[in-house]
mmCIF file with all atom_site columns, C-alpha atoms in Angstrom:
data_model
loop_
_atom_site.group_PDB
_atom_site.id
_atom_site.type_symbol
_atom_site.label_atom_id
_atom_site.label_alt_id
_atom_site.label_comp_id
_atom_site.label_asym_id
_atom_site.label_entity_id
_atom_site.label_seq_id
_atom_site.pdbx_PDB_ins_code
_atom_site.Cartn_x
_atom_site.Cartn_y
_atom_site.Cartn_z
_atom_site.occupancy
_atom_site.B_iso_or_equiv
_atom_site.pdbx_formal_charge
_atom_site.auth_seq_id
_atom_site.auth_comp_id
_atom_site.auth_asym_id
_atom_site.auth_atom_id
_atom_site.pdbx_PDB_model_num
ATOM 1   C CA . MET A 1 1   ? 82.471 -129.149 102.767 1.00 36.00 ? 1037 MET A CA 1
ATOM 2   C CA . PRO A 1 2   ? 84.323 -126.410 104.576 1.00 36.00 ? 1038 PRO A CA 1
ATOM 3   C CA . GLY A 1 3   ? 83.979 -122.987 103.000 1.00 37.00 ? 1039 GLY A CA 1
ATOM 4   C CA . SER A 1 4   ? 81.188 -124.051 100.677 1.00 38.00 ? 1040 SER A CA 1
ATOM 5   C CA . GLY A 1 5   ? 78.394 -122.364 102.584 1.00 41.00 ? 1041 GLY A CA 1
ATOM 6   C CA . LEU A 1 6   ? 76.771 -125.759 103.135 1.00 42.00 ? 1042 LEU A CA 1
ATOM 7   C CA . GLU A 1 7   ? 78.070 -127.840 105.991 1.00 48.00 ? 1043 GLU A CA 1
ATOM 8   C CA . MET A 1 8   ? 77.325 -131.437 105.104 1.00 50.00 ? 1044 MET A CA 1
ATOM 9   C CA . SER A 1 9   ? 75.870 -133.867 107.582 1.00 50.00 ? 1045 SER A CA 1
ATOM 10  C CA . PRO A 1 10  ? 78.357 -135.851 109.686 1.00 50.00 ? 1046 PRO A CA 1
ATOM 11  C CA . GLY A 1 11  ? 79.759 -138.811 107.817 1.00 52.00 ? 1047 GLY A CA 1
ATOM 12  C CA . TYR A 1 12  ? 79.163 -137.348 104.361 1.00 51.00 ? 1048 TYR A CA 1
ATOM 13  C CA . GLU A 1 13  ? 81.980 -137.724 101.884 1.00 60.00 ? 1049 GLU A CA 1
ATOM 14  C CA . ARG A 1 14  ? 81.889 -135.645 98.723  1.00 56.00 ? 1050 ARG A CA 1
ATOM 15  C CA . GLN A 1 15  ? 81.619 -137.780 95.613  1.00 60.00 ? 1051 GLN A CA 1
ATOM 16  C CA . ALA A 1 16  ? 83.544 -137.198 92.391  1.00 61.00 ? 1052 ALA A CA 1
ATOM 17  C CA . GLY A 1 17  ? 81.764 -134.698 90.168  1.00 58.00 ? 1053 GLY A CA 1
ATOM 18  C CA . GLU A 1 18  ? 79.818 -133.015 92.985  1.00 58.00 ? 1054 GLU A CA 1
ATOM 19  C CA . PRO A 1 19  ? 80.062 -129.235 93.116  1.00 58.00 ? 1055 PRO A CA 1
ATOM 20  C CA . GLU A 1 20  ? 82.404 -127.819 95.726  1.00 62.00 ? 1056 GLU A CA 1
ATOM 21  C CA . ASP A 1 21  ? 80.503 -124.548 96.119  1.00 65.00 ? 1057 ASP A CA 1
ATOM 22  C CA . LEU A 1 22  ? 76.878 -125.201 97.027  1.00 70.00 ? 1058 LEU A CA 1
ATOM 23  C CA . ARG A 1 23  ? 74.356 -122.388 97.462  1.00 82.00 ? 1059 ARG A CA 1
ATOM 24  C CA . GLY A 1 24  ? 71.051 -122.618 99.290  1.00 94.00 ? 1060 GLY A CA 1
ATOM 25  C CA . LEU A 1 25  ? 68.217 -122.258 96.786  1.00 97.00 ? 1061 LEU A CA 1
ATOM 26  C CA . VAL A 1 26  ? 64.530 -121.489 97.122  1.00 98.00 ? 1062 VAL A CA 1
ATOM 27  C CA . VAL A 1 27  ? 62.569 -123.853 94.871  1.00 98.00 ? 1063 VAL A CA 1
ATOM 28  C CA . ILE A 1 28  ? 58.838 -123.563 94.153  1.00 98.00 ? 1064 ILE A CA 1
ATOM 29  C CA . ASN A 1 29  ? 56.726 -126.380 92.707  1.00 98.00 ? 1065 ASN A CA 1
ATOM 30  C CA . THR A 1 30  ? 53.375 -124.841 91.793  1.00 98.00 ? 1066 THR A CA 1
ATOM 31  C CA . GLY A 1 31  ? 50.563 -125.142 89.257  1.00 98.00 ? 1067 GLY A CA 1
ATOM 32  C CA . LEU A 1 32  ? 47.349 -127.089 88.860  1.00 96.00 ? 1068 LEU A CA 1
ATOM 33  C CA . GLY A 1 33  ? 48.973 -130.376 87.867  1.00 95.00 ? 1069 GLY A CA 1
ATOM 34  C CA . LYS A 1 34  ? 50.048 -133.341 89.965  1.00 94.00 ? 1070 LYS A CA 1
ATOM 35  C CA . GLY A 1 35  ? 53.560 -133.926 91.203  1.00 95.00 ? 1071 GLY A CA 1
ATOM 36  C CA . LYS A 1 36  ? 54.428 -130.915 93.353  1.00 98.00 ? 1072 LYS A CA 1
ATOM 37  C CA . THR A 1 37  ? 54.779 -132.775 96.639  1.00 97.00 ? 1073 THR A CA 1
ATOM 38  C CA . THR A 1 38  ? 56.052 -135.897 94.887  1.00 96.00 ? 1074 THR A CA 1
ATOM 39  C CA . ALA A 1 39  ? 58.914 -133.902 93.342  1.00 98.00 ? 1075 ALA A CA 1
ATOM 40  C CA . ALA A 1 40  ? 59.821 -132.500 96.764  1.00 98.00 ? 1076 ALA A CA 1
ATOM 41  C CA . LEU A 1 41  ? 59.765 -136.000 98.255  1.00 98.00 ? 1077 LEU A CA 1
ATOM 42  C CA . GLY A 1 42  ? 62.089 -137.117 95.463  1.00 97.00 ? 1078 GLY A CA 1
ATOM 43  C CA . VAL A 1 43  ? 64.570 -134.413 96.449  1.00 98.00 ? 1079 VAL A CA 1
ATOM 44  C CA . MET A 1 44  ? 64.318 -135.545 100.074 1.00 98.00 ? 1080 MET A CA 1
ATOM 45  C CA . LEU A 1 45  ? 65.051 -139.128 99.024  1.00 97.00 ? 1081 LEU A CA 1
ATOM 46  C CA . ARG A 1 46  ? 68.043 -137.972 96.981  1.00 96.00 ? 1082 ARG A CA 1
ATOM 47  C CA . ALA A 1 47  ? 69.247 -135.922 99.963  1.00 96.00 ? 1083 ALA A CA 1
ATOM 48  C CA . TRP A 1 48  ? 68.877 -138.931 102.272 1.00 96.00 ? 1084 TRP A CA 1
ATOM 49  C CA . GLY A 1 49  ? 71.076 -140.911 99.882  1.00 95.00 ? 1085 GLY A CA 1
ATOM 50  C CA . SER A 1 50  ? 73.759 -138.223 100.274 1.00 92.00 ? 1086 SER A CA 1
ATOM 51  C CA . ASN A 1 51  ? 73.500 -138.156 104.089 1.00 94.00 ? 1087 ASN A CA 1
ATOM 52  C CA . LEU A 1 52  ? 71.876 -134.727 104.045 1.00 95.00 ? 1088 LEU A CA 1
ATOM 53  C CA . ARG A 1 53  ? 69.343 -133.785 106.698 1.00 96.00 ? 1089 ARG A CA 1
ATOM 54  C CA . SER A 1 54  ? 65.877 -132.882 105.491 1.00 97.00 ? 1090 SER A CA 1
ATOM 55  C CA . ARG A 1 55  ? 62.509 -132.108 107.063 1.00 98.00 ? 1091 ARG A CA 1
ATOM 56  C CA . MET A 1 56  ? 59.046 -131.546 105.621 1.00 98.00 ? 1092 MET A CA 1
ATOM 57  C CA . PHE A 1 57  ? 56.392 -129.339 107.163 1.00 98.00 ? 1093 PHE A CA 1
ATOM 58  C CA . GLN A 1 58  ? 52.907 -130.006 105.746 1.00 97.00 ? 1094 GLN A CA 1
ATOM 59  C CA . PHE A 1 59  ? 50.329 -127.237 105.989 1.00 96.00 ? 1095 PHE A CA 1
ATOM 60  C CA . ILE A 1 60  ? 46.995 -128.651 104.824 1.00 89.00 ? 1096 ILE A CA 1
ATOM 61  C CA . LYS A 1 61  ? 47.180 -132.379 105.518 1.00 89.00 ? 1097 LYS A CA 1
ATOM 62  C CA . ASN A 1 62  ? 45.510 -133.497 108.713 1.00 88.00 ? 1098 ASN A CA 1
ATOM 63  C CA . THR A 1 63  ? 47.735 -133.443 111.770 1.00 91.00 ? 1099 THR A CA 1
ATOM 64  C CA . ASN A 1 64  ? 47.252 -137.210 112.165 1.00 91.00 ? 1100 ASN A CA 1
ATOM 65  C CA . ALA A 1 65  ? 47.858 -138.013 108.473 1.00 91.00 ? 1101 ALA A CA 1
ATOM 66  C CA . SER A 1 66  ? 49.560 -141.337 107.769 1.00 92.00 ? 1102 SER A CA 1
ATOM 67  C CA . PHE A 1 67  ? 49.874 -141.684 104.008 1.00 91.00 ? 1103 PHE A CA 1
ATOM 68  C CA . GLY A 1 68  ? 52.571 -143.592 102.149 1.00 92.00 ? 1104 GLY A CA 1
ATOM 69  C CA . GLU A 1 69  ? 55.086 -140.752 102.371 1.00 94.00 ? 1105 GLU A CA 1
ATOM 70  C CA . HIS A 1 70  ? 54.635 -140.557 106.158 1.00 95.00 ? 1106 HIS A CA 1
ATOM 71  C CA . ARG A 1 71  ? 55.208 -144.285 106.607 1.00 95.00 ? 1107 ARG A CA 1
ATOM 72  C CA . ALA A 1 72  ? 58.255 -144.292 104.307 1.00 95.00 ? 1108 ALA A CA 1
ATOM 73  C CA . ALA A 1 73  ? 59.723 -141.214 105.987 1.00 96.00 ? 1109 ALA A CA 1
ATOM 74  C CA . ARG A 1 74  ? 59.414 -142.843 109.411 1.00 96.00 ? 1110 ARG A CA 1
ATOM 75  C CA . ARG A 1 75  ? 61.390 -145.848 108.130 1.00 96.00 ? 1111 ARG A CA 1
ATOM 76  C CA . LEU A 1 76  ? 64.078 -143.541 106.731 1.00 96.00 ? 1112 LEU A CA 1
ATOM 77  C CA . GLU A 1 77  ? 63.986 -141.355 109.859 1.00 96.00 ? 1113 GLU A CA 1
ATOM 78  C CA . ILE A 1 78  ? 63.071 -138.249 107.845 1.00 97.00 ? 1114 ILE A CA 1
ATOM 79  C CA . PRO A 1 79  ? 60.766 -135.950 109.819 1.00 97.00 ? 1115 PRO A CA 1
ATOM 80  C CA . ILE A 1 80  ? 57.462 -135.054 108.175 1.00 97.00 ? 1116 ILE A CA 1
ATOM 81  C CA . GLU A 1 81  ? 55.287 -132.899 110.386 1.00 96.00 ? 1117 GLU A CA 1
ATOM 82  C CA . ALA A 1 82  ? 51.688 -132.430 109.269 1.00 95.00 ? 1118 ALA A CA 1
ATOM 83  C CA . ARG A 1 83  ? 49.631 -129.719 110.913 1.00 94.00 ? 1119 ARG A CA 1
ATOM 84  C CA . GLY A 1 84  ? 46.245 -129.026 109.425 1.00 90.00 ? 1120 GLY A CA 1
ATOM 85  C CA . ASN A 1 85  ? 42.618 -130.074 109.390 1.00 86.00 ? 1121 ASN A CA 1
ATOM 86  C CA . GLY A 1 86  ? 42.471 -131.478 105.884 1.00 78.00 ? 1122 GLY A CA 1
ATOM 87  C CA . CYS A 1 87  ? 41.453 -129.926 102.608 1.00 68.00 ? 1123 CYS A CA 1
ATOM 88  C CA . THR A 1 88  ? 40.472 -126.303 103.252 1.00 62.00 ? 1124 THR A CA 1
ATOM 89  C CA . ARG A 1 89  ? 37.719 -126.393 100.611 1.00 63.00 ? 1125 ARG A CA 1
ATOM 90  C CA . ARG A 1 90  ? 35.869 -128.911 102.750 1.00 65.00 ? 1126 ARG A CA 1
ATOM 91  C CA . SER A 1 91  ? 36.980 -127.656 106.152 1.00 68.00 ? 1127 SER A CA 1
ATOM 92  C CA . LYS A 1 92  ? 34.175 -127.178 108.644 1.00 75.00 ? 1128 LYS A CA 1
ATOM 93  C CA . ASP A 1 93  ? 36.344 -124.766 110.632 1.00 85.00 ? 1129 ASP A CA 1
ATOM 94  C CA . LEU A 1 94  ? 38.391 -122.299 108.559 1.00 87.00 ? 1130 LEU A CA 1
ATOM 95  C CA . ASP A 1 95  ? 39.418 -120.403 111.702 1.00 90.00 ? 1131 ASP A CA 1
ATOM 96  C CA . GLN A 1 96  ? 41.017 -123.594 113.001 1.00 91.00 ? 1132 GLN A CA 1
ATOM 97  C CA . ALA A 1 97  ? 42.664 -124.220 109.603 1.00 91.00 ? 1133 ALA A CA 1
ATOM 98  C CA . ARG A 1 98  ? 44.101 -120.703 109.676 1.00 93.00 ? 1134 ARG A CA 1
ATOM 99  C CA . ALA A 1 99  ? 45.338 -121.058 113.278 1.00 95.00 ? 1135 ALA A CA 1
ATOM 100 C CA . LEU A 1 100 ? 47.017 -124.386 112.471 1.00 95.00 ? 1136 LEU A CA 1
ATOM 101 C CA . ALA A 1 101 ? 48.736 -122.881 109.410 1.00 96.00 ? 1137 ALA A CA 1
ATOM 102 C CA . VAL A 1 102 ? 49.996 -119.881 111.362 1.00 97.00 ? 1138 VAL A CA 1
ATOM 103 C CA . SER A 1 103 ? 51.231 -122.166 114.151 1.00 97.00 ? 1139 SER A CA 1
ATOM 104 C CA . GLN A 1 104 ? 53.013 -124.397 111.631 1.00 98.00 ? 1140 GLN A CA 1
ATOM 105 C CA . TRP A 1 105 ? 54.609 -121.351 110.020 1.00 98.00 ? 1141 TRP A CA 1
ATOM 106 C CA . GLN A 1 106 ? 56.040 -120.294 113.401 1.00 98.00 ? 1142 GLN A CA 1
ATOM 107 C CA . ARG A 1 107 ? 57.624 -123.755 113.720 1.00 97.00 ? 1143 ARG A CA 1
ATOM 108 C CA . CYS A 1 108 ? 59.029 -123.441 110.183 1.00 97.00 ? 1144 CYS A CA 1
ATOM 109 C CA . LYS A 1 109 ? 60.493 -120.014 110.863 1.00 97.00 ? 1145 LYS A CA 1
ATOM 110 C CA . ALA A 1 110 ? 62.323 -121.370 113.897 1.00 97.00 ? 1146 ALA A CA 1
ATOM 111 C CA . THR A 1 111 ? 63.762 -124.179 111.763 1.00 97.00 ? 1147 THR A CA 1
ATOM 112 C CA . LEU A 1 112 ? 64.769 -121.792 108.975 1.00 97.00 ? 1148 LEU A CA 1
ATOM 113 C CA . GLU A 1 113 ? 66.551 -119.510 111.422 1.00 94.00 ? 1149 GLU A CA 1
ATOM 114 C CA . ASN A 1 114 ? 68.039 -122.048 113.841 1.00 94.00 ? 1150 ASN A CA 1
ATOM 115 C CA . GLY A 1 115 ? 67.760 -125.506 112.294 1.00 93.00 ? 1151 GLY A CA 1
ATOM 116 C CA . ASP A 1 116 ? 70.597 -127.669 111.104 1.00 93.00 ? 1152 ASP A CA 1
ATOM 117 C CA . GLU A 1 117 ? 68.648 -129.199 108.208 1.00 96.00 ? 1153 GLU A CA 1
ATOM 118 C CA . ASP A 1 118 ? 70.155 -129.106 104.742 1.00 96.00 ? 1154 ASP A CA 1
ATOM 119 C CA . ILE A 1 119 ? 66.737 -129.182 103.023 1.00 97.00 ? 1155 ILE A CA 1
ATOM 120 C CA . VAL A 1 120 ? 63.427 -127.889 104.373 1.00 98.00 ? 1156 VAL A CA 1
ATOM 121 C CA . VAL A 1 121 ? 60.196 -128.552 102.478 1.00 98.00 ? 1157 VAL A CA 1
ATOM 122 C CA . LEU A 1 122 ? 57.131 -126.394 103.106 1.00 98.00 ? 1158 LEU A CA 1
ATOM 123 C CA . ASP A 1 123 ? 54.444 -128.601 101.589 1.00 98.00 ? 1159 ASP A CA 1
ATOM 124 C CA . GLU A 1 124 ? 51.184 -127.009 100.425 1.00 97.00 ? 1160 GLU A CA 1
ATOM 125 C CA . PHE A 1 125 ? 52.487 -123.754 101.886 1.00 98.00 ? 1161 PHE A CA 1
ATOM 126 C CA . THR A 1 126 ? 51.236 -121.619 99.013  1.00 98.00 ? 1162 THR A CA 1
ATOM 127 C CA . TYR A 1 127 ? 47.636 -122.087 100.193 1.00 96.00 ? 1163 TYR A CA 1
ATOM 128 C CA . PRO A 1 128 ? 47.998 -120.156 103.486 1.00 96.00 ? 1164 PRO A CA 1
ATOM 129 C CA . LEU A 1 129 ? 49.786 -117.447 101.470 1.00 97.00 ? 1165 LEU A CA 1
ATOM 130 C CA . HIS A 1 130 ? 47.061 -117.416 98.805  1.00 96.00 ? 1166 HIS A CA 1
ATOM 131 C CA . PHE A 1 131 ? 44.345 -117.149 101.480 1.00 94.00 ? 1167 PHE A CA 1
ATOM 132 C CA . GLY A 1 132 ? 46.179 -114.249 103.152 1.00 96.00 ? 1168 GLY A CA 1
ATOM 133 C CA . TRP A 1 133 ? 46.713 -116.148 106.413 1.00 96.00 ? 1169 TRP A CA 1
ATOM 134 C CA . ILE A 1 134 ? 50.480 -115.634 106.259 1.00 98.00 ? 1170 ILE A CA 1
ATOM 135 C CA . SER A 1 135 ? 52.251 -112.604 104.809 1.00 98.00 ? 1171 SER A CA 1
ATOM 136 C CA . VAL A 1 136 ? 54.511 -113.171 101.801 1.00 98.00 ? 1172 VAL A CA 1
ATOM 137 C CA . ALA A 1 137 ? 56.777 -110.401 103.149 1.00 98.00 ? 1173 ALA A CA 1
ATOM 138 C CA . ASP A 1 138 ? 57.165 -112.350 106.410 1.00 98.00 ? 1174 ASP A CA 1
ATOM 139 C CA . VAL A 1 139 ? 58.076 -115.459 104.414 1.00 98.00 ? 1175 VAL A CA 1
ATOM 140 C CA . THR A 1 140 ? 60.684 -113.763 102.228 1.00 98.00 ? 1176 THR A CA 1
ATOM 141 C CA . THR A 1 141 ? 62.215 -112.130 105.321 1.00 98.00 ? 1177 THR A CA 1
ATOM 142 C CA . ALA A 1 142 ? 62.510 -115.537 107.018 1.00 98.00 ? 1178 ALA A CA 1
ATOM 143 C CA . LEU A 1 143 ? 63.973 -117.054 103.851 1.00 98.00 ? 1179 LEU A CA 1
ATOM 144 C CA . LYS A 1 144 ? 66.616 -114.311 103.718 1.00 97.00 ? 1180 LYS A CA 1
ATOM 145 C CA . ARG A 1 145 ? 67.542 -115.020 107.350 1.00 96.00 ? 1181 ARG A CA 1
ATOM 146 C CA . ARG A 1 146 ? 67.898 -118.785 106.959 1.00 95.00 ? 1182 ARG A CA 1
ATOM 147 C CA . ARG A 1 147 ? 71.211 -120.494 107.519 1.00 89.00 ? 1183 ARG A CA 1
ATOM 148 C CA . PRO A 1 148 ? 73.514 -120.122 104.492 1.00 88.00 ? 1184 PRO A CA 1
ATOM 149 C CA . GLY A 1 149 ? 73.342 -123.184 102.259 1.00 92.00 ? 1185 GLY A CA 1
ATOM 150 C CA . MET A 1 150 ? 69.911 -124.337 103.461 1.00 96.00 ? 1186 MET A CA 1
ATOM 151 C CA . GLN A 1 151 ? 67.762 -125.422 100.510 1.00 97.00 ? 1187 GLN A CA 1
ATOM 152 C CA . VAL A 1 152 ? 64.023 -124.651 100.781 1.00 98.00 ? 1188 VAL A CA 1
ATOM 153 C CA . ILE A 1 153 ? 61.297 -126.201 98.632  1.00 98.00 ? 1189 ILE A CA 1
ATOM 154 C CA . ILE A 1 154 ? 57.789 -124.734 98.669  1.00 99.00 ? 1190 ILE A CA 1
ATOM 155 C CA . THR A 1 155 ? 54.871 -126.594 97.100  1.00 98.00 ? 1191 THR A CA 1
ATOM 156 C CA . GLY A 1 156 ? 51.246 -125.858 96.279  1.00 98.00 ? 1192 GLY A CA 1
ATOM 157 C CA . ARG A 1 157 ? 48.951 -124.179 93.804  1.00 97.00 ? 1193 ARG A CA 1
ATOM 158 C CA . PHE A 1 158 ? 48.593 -120.425 93.392  1.00 97.00 ? 1194 PHE A CA 1
ATOM 159 C CA . ALA A 1 159 ? 52.115 -119.371 94.395  1.00 98.00 ? 1195 ALA A CA 1
ATOM 160 C CA . PRO A 1 160 ? 52.047 -115.585 94.922  1.00 98.00 ? 1196 PRO A CA 1
ATOM 161 C CA . GLN A 1 161 ? 53.958 -113.565 92.323  1.00 98.00 ? 1197 GLN A CA 1
ATOM 162 C CA . ASP A 1 162 ? 56.178 -111.914 94.966  1.00 98.00 ? 1198 ASP A CA 1
ATOM 163 C CA . LEU A 1 163 ? 57.301 -115.367 96.124  1.00 98.00 ? 1199 LEU A CA 1
ATOM 164 C CA . ILE A 1 164 ? 57.867 -116.494 92.525  1.00 98.00 ? 1200 ILE A CA 1
ATOM 165 C CA . ASP A 1 165 ? 59.995 -113.390 91.940  1.00 98.00 ? 1201 ASP A CA 1
ATOM 166 C CA . PHE A 1 166 ? 62.032 -114.159 95.084  1.00 98.00 ? 1202 PHE A CA 1
ATOM 167 C CA . ALA A 1 167 ? 62.659 -117.848 94.283  1.00 98.00 ? 1203 ALA A CA 1
ATOM 168 C CA . ASP A 1 168 ? 65.670 -119.266 92.453  1.00 98.00 ? 1204 ASP A CA 1
ATOM 169 C CA . VAL A 1 169 ? 63.777 -122.107 90.734  1.00 98.00 ? 1205 VAL A CA 1
ATOM 170 C CA . VAL A 1 170 ? 60.071 -122.195 89.859  1.00 98.00 ? 1206 VAL A CA 1
ATOM 171 C CA . THR A 1 171 ? 58.386 -125.126 88.168  1.00 98.00 ? 1207 THR A CA 1
ATOM 172 C CA . GLU A 1 172 ? 54.746 -124.976 87.186  1.00 98.00 ? 1208 GLU A CA 1
ATOM 173 C CA . MET A 1 173 ? 53.052 -128.358 86.924  1.00 97.00 ? 1209 MET A CA 1
ATOM 174 C CA . ASP A 1 174 ? 50.370 -128.285 84.229  1.00 95.00 ? 1210 ASP A CA 1
ATOM 175 C CA . VAL A 1 175 ? 47.377 -130.578 83.869  1.00 92.00 ? 1211 VAL A CA 1
ATOM 176 C CA . VAL A 1 176 ? 47.131 -132.294 80.502  1.00 93.00 ? 1212 VAL A CA 1
ATOM 177 C CA . LYS A 1 177 ? 45.000 -135.200 81.664  1.00 92.00 ? 1213 LYS A CA 1
ATOM 178 C CA . HIS A 1 178 ? 43.824 -136.221 85.148  1.00 85.00 ? 1214 HIS A CA 1
ATOM 179 C CA . PRO A 1 179 ? 42.054 -139.485 86.107  1.00 85.00 ? 1215 PRO A CA 1
ATOM 180 C CA . TYR A 1 180 ? 39.725 -137.896 88.691  1.00 82.00 ? 1216 TYR A CA 1
ATOM 181 C CA . ARG A 1 181 ? 38.780 -134.896 86.571  1.00 82.00 ? 1217 ARG A CA 1
ATOM 182 C CA . ASP A 1 182 ? 38.449 -136.836 83.328  1.00 88.00 ? 1218 ASP A CA 1
ATOM 183 C CA . GLN A 1 183 ? 37.182 -140.247 84.489  1.00 91.00 ? 1219 GLN A CA 1
ATOM 184 C CA . GLY A 1 184 ? 36.115 -139.895 88.128  1.00 90.00 ? 1220 GLY A CA 1
ATOM 185 C CA . ILE A 1 185 ? 38.910 -142.246 89.292  1.00 91.00 ? 1221 ILE A CA 1
ATOM 186 C CA . LYS A 1 186 ? 39.668 -141.599 92.955  1.00 91.00 ? 1222 LYS A CA 1
ATOM 187 C CA . ALA A 1 187 ? 43.142 -141.284 94.516  1.00 87.00 ? 1223 ALA A CA 1
ATOM 188 C CA . GLN A 1 188 ? 45.247 -144.401 94.033  1.00 90.00 ? 1224 GLN A CA 1
ATOM 189 C CA . LEU A 1 189 ? 47.480 -146.135 96.567  1.00 86.00 ? 1225 LEU A CA 1
ATOM 190 C CA . GLY A 1 190 ? 51.134 -145.508 95.735  1.00 83.00 ? 1226 GLY A CA 1
ATOM 191 C CA . ILE A 1 191 ? 50.296 -142.579 93.438  1.00 85.00 ? 1227 ILE A CA 1
ATOM 192 C CA . GLU A 1 192 ? 48.431 -140.149 95.698  1.00 83.00 ? 1228 GLU A CA 1
ATOM 193 C CA . LEU A 1 193 ? 48.147 -142.112 98.948  1.00 81.00 ? 1229 LEU A CA 1
#
């Protein structure tokens, strides 16, 4: 869409009713409830259906993770790049977890500044910010420098207030009922895995 601020992927044809002037937004999915990553994956699926380019960078999931979203993304040729050593609460090496997060952030910054993606998801990115491993000021600076029209979705609990203030859209997922917390039911295939 020439002049819109968002150059659509090759082969995309604007559909009737779609906005002509698209703006790159910063979206945050945060809170203690489920659905933060799932909502971001839903946006990526919608983008794929519109021939938009998207990429997800995962910050906590193990570098070799191969959950349902990874397998589906490979089939759809949507890059999901995990770089972490698993859940930080149970990590045996927090220094390694920190180093992996900082390394992943450097890769993200390069994509934000030079990438041709239409949508970039920073999954579980609020944790390295919450732990003080990555500066919120560095993040907002990189977000300001991103290519015009690039949409960015950030997920995870404990989103810092400065990032919330910077964002265009913030959704807080709340826990009303949870099968693990309330009944001890472990993660389920197709829901969490």
